[in-house]
XYZ file of C-alpha atoms in Angstrom:
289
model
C -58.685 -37.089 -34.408
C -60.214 -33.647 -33.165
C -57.450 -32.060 -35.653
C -58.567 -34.099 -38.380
C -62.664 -32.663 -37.480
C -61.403 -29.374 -37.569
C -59.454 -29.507 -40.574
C -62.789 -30.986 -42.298
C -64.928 -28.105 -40.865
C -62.475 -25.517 -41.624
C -61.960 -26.702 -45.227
C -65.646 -26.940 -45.803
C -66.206 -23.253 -44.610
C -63.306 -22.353 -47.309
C -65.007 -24.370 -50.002
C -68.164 -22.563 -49.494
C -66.848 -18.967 -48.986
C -65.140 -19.820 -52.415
C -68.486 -21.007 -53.898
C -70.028 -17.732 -52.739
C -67.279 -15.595 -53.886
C -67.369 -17.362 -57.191
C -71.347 -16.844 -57.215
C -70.978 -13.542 -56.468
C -68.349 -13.084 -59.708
C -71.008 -14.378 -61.754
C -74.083 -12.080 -60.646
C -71.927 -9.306 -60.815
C -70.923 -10.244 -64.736
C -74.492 -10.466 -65.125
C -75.626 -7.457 -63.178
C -72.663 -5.398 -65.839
C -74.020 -7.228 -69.167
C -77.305 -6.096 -68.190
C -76.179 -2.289 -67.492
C -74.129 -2.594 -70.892
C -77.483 -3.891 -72.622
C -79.607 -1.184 -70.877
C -77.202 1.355 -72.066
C -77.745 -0.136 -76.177
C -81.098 -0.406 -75.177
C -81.556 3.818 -74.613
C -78.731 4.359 -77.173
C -81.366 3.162 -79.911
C -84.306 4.241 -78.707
C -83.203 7.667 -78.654
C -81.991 6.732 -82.350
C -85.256 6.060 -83.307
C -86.245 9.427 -81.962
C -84.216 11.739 -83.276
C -84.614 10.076 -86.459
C -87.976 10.933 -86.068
C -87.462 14.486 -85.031
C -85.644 14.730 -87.913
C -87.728 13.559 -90.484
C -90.335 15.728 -89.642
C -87.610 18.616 -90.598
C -87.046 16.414 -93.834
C -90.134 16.488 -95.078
C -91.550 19.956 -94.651
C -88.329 21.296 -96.635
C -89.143 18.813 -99.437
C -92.609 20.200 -99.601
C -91.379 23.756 -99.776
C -88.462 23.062 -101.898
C -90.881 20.698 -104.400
C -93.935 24.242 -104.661
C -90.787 26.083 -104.944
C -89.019 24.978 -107.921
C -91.283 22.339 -109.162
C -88.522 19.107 -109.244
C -90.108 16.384 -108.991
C -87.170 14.666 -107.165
C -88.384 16.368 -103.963
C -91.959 14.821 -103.948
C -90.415 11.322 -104.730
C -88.012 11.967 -101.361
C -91.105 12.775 -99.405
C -93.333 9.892 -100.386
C -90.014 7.307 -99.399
C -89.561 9.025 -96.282
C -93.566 8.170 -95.484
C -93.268 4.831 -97.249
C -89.945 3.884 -95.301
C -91.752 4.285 -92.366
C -94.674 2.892 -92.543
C -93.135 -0.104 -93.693
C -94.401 -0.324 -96.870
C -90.498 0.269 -98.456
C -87.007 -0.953 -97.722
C -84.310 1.243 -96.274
C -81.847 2.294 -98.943
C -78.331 0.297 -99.231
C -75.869 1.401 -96.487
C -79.043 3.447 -94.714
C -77.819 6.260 -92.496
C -80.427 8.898 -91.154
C -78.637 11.680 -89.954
C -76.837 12.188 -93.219
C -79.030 10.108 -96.177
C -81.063 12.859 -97.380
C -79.250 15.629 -97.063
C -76.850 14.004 -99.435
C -79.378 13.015 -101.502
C -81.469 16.287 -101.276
C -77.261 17.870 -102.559
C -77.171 15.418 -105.243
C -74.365 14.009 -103.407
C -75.521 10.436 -103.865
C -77.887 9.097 -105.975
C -81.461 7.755 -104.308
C -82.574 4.750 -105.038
C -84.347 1.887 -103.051
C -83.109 -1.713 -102.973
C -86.182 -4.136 -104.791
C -85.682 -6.554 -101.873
C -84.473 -4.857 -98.813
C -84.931 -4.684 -94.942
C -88.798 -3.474 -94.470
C -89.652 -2.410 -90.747
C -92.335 0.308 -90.239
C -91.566 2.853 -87.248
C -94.351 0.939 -84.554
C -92.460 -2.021 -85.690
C -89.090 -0.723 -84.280
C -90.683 0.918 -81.426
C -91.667 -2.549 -80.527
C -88.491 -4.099 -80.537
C -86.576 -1.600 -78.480
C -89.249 -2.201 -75.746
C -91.255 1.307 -75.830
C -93.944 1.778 -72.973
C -97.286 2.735 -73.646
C -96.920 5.851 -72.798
C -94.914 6.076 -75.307
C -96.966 5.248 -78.347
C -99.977 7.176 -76.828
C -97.138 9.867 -77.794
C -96.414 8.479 -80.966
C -100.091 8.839 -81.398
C -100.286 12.521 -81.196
C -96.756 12.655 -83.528
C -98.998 10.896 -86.016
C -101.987 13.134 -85.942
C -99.808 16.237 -86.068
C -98.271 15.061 -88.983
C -101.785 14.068 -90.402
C -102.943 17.409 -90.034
C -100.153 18.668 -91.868
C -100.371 16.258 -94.899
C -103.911 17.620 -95.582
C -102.133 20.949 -96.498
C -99.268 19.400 -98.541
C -101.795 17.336 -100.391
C -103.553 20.438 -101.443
C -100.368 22.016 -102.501
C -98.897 18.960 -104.398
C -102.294 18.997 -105.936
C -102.138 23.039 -107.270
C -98.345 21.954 -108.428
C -99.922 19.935 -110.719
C -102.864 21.251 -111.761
C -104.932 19.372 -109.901
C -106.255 21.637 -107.814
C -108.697 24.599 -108.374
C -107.642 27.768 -105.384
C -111.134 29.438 -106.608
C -113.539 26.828 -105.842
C -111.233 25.068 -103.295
C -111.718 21.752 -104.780
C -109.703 19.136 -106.560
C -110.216 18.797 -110.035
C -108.719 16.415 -112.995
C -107.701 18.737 -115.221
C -106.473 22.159 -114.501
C -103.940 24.884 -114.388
C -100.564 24.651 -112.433
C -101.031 26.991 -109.324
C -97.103 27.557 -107.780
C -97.228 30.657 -106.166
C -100.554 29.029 -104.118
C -98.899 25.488 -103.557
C -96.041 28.052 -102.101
C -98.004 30.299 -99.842
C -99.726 27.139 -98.686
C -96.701 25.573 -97.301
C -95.062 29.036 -96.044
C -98.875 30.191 -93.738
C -99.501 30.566 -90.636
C -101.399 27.776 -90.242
C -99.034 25.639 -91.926
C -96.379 26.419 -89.941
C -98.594 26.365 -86.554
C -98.924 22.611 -87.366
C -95.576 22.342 -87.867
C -95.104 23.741 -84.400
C -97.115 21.306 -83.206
C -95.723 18.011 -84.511
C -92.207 19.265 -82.859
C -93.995 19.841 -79.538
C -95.662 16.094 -79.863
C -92.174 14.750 -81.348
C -90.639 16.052 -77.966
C -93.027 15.015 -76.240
C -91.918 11.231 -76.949
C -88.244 12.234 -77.249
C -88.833 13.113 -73.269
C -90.942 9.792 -72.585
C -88.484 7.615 -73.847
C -85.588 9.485 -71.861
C -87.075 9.263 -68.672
C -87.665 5.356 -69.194
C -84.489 4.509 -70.733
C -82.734 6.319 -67.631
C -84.656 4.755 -65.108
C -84.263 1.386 -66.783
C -80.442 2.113 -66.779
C -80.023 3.529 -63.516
C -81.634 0.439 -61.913
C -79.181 -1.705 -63.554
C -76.392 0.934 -62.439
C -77.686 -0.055 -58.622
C -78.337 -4.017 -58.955
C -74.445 -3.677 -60.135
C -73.791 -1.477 -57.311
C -75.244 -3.883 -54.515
C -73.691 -6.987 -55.975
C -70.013 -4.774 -56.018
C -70.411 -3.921 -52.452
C -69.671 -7.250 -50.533
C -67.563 -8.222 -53.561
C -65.437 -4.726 -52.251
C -65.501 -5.607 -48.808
C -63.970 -9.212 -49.550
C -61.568 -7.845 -51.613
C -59.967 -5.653 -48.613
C -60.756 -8.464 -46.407
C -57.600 -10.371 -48.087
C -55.597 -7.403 -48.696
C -56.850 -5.876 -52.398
C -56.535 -9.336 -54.088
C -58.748 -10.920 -56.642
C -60.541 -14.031 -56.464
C -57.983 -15.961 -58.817
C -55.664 -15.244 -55.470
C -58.180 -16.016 -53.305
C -58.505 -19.535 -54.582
C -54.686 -20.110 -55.087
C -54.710 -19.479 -50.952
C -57.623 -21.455 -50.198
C -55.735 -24.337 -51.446
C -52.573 -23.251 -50.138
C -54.659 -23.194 -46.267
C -55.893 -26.498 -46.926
C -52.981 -28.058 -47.357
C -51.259 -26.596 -44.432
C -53.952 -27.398 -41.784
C -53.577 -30.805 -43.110
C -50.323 -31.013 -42.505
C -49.842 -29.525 -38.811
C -49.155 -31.962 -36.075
C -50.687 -31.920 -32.077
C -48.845 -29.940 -29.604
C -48.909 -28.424 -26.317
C -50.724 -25.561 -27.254
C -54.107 -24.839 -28.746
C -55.346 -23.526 -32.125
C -55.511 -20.388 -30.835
C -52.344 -20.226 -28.825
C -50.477 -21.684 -31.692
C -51.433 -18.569 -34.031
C -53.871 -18.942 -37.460
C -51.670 -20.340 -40.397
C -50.847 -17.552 -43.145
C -50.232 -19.267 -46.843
C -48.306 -16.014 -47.566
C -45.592 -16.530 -44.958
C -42.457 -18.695 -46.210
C -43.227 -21.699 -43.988
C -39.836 -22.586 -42.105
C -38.423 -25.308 -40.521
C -39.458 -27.184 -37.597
C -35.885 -27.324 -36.360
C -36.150 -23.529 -36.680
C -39.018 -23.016 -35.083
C -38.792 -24.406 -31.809
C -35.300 -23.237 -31.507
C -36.850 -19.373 -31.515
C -39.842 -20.587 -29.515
């Protein structure tokens, strides 16, 4: 009878360090999704960044290039870039920053916008990959740079078309083409100065959104960290085997407590049971006792 309590008390202390190990299996599954999602999280939102950077780099060659030699190709790039981000156009077919416009700036491809494509302004995207306030108070100032700088290109688009008067510094609806202005324009001092400025305030988000994805990934690197620990130490604790094992033994020790008989001798003199060990015969073992 006090074999048969034991038994029960031992077998319900197996069930429940099984339940716990198996709990512990699943937070740590969850603890590495959420590192792996972390990790896509910061992958993208640096994506959206350096897209960003990069644009700004787009469009001040397009301006040059379009006062330059007066294609018209380049001022339709510059106003899709805008329009792409703002929203108010869909991404071209098959849509890949880092290497769209430069092949269609080389003629490599030709641009063209799908009639009913995937629309999603910059803010919008920003949203979705979680971005901090801090973040768009950054955006902010990328904005206004680039605000500051579109007051100059407008002017020189203007002059490229004659719509622009360089003597009375006013627009006008009828006038001569003014290229060498439109170019000087874009190549000053004070153009490039803004420029300078919209890649310290496109930096200056780049660097925001590092420092939060990291510390959004690093805490997920030490919630998995924690919940490995104790799964570690119960992993040595049965001799480097995993929990499949675990559970094939726990069943293996239930069964043999269930089946040992009174003797003499106590539990403890009698030795804890080990599932690993080849059980052997009773004739056989109280012939070597």
């Amino acid at each position: 009878m006090k074999l048969r309590k034991v038994s029960a008390w031992f077998s319900a202390l197996v069930l429940l360090a099984l339940g716990a190990n198996i709990w512990l299996i699943v937070q740590i599954r969850q603890a590495h999704l959420d590192m792996l999602a972390s990790q896509g999280y910061r992958q993208k939102a640096m994506a959206i960044t350096s897209e960003l950077h990069q644009e700004t780099e787009q469009l001040a060659r397009l301006v040059q290039a379009y006062t330059i030699t007066g294609e018209s190709r380049y001022l339709l790039y510059y106003y899709d870039i805008i329009a792409i981000r703002k929203g108010d156009k869909p991404f071209p077919e098959q849509f890949d920053p880092v290497t769209y416009w430069d092949d269609a700036i080389a003629e490599r491809i030709v641009h063209r916008l799908p009639a009913n494509g995937k629309r999603q302004s910059l803010q919008e995207r920003m949203k979705a990959q979680g971005f901090s306030k801090a973040e768009f108070a950054a955006l902010q100032e990328v904005l206004a740079a680039n605000d500051s700088m579109t007051a100059i290109e407008t002017i020189a688009f203007a002059a490229m078309q004659g719509l622009y008067d360089p003597v009375n510094a006013d627009f006008v609806s009828d006038g001569k083409t003014h290229r060498d202005f439109a170019s000087a324009k874009v190549h000053s001092k004070e153009y490039n100065l803004l420029k300078s400025n919209l890649s310290h305030a496109v930096q200056k988000l780049t660097k925001a959104t590092d420092q939060r994805t990291q510390e959004e990934t690093a805490k997920a690197q030490k919630t998995l960290g924690i919940l490995e620990q104790p799964a570690a130490d119960l992993d040595a604790q049965h001799g480097g085997r995993c929990a499949a094992s675990v559970a094939i033994d726990t069943r293996q020790s239930i069964a043999a407590v269930a089946a040992l008989k009174p003797s003499g001798k106590t539990g403890c003199q009698r030795g804890l049971f080990d599932p690993r060990q080849p059980r052997t015969k009773r004739g056989q073992a109280s012939g070597s006792g």
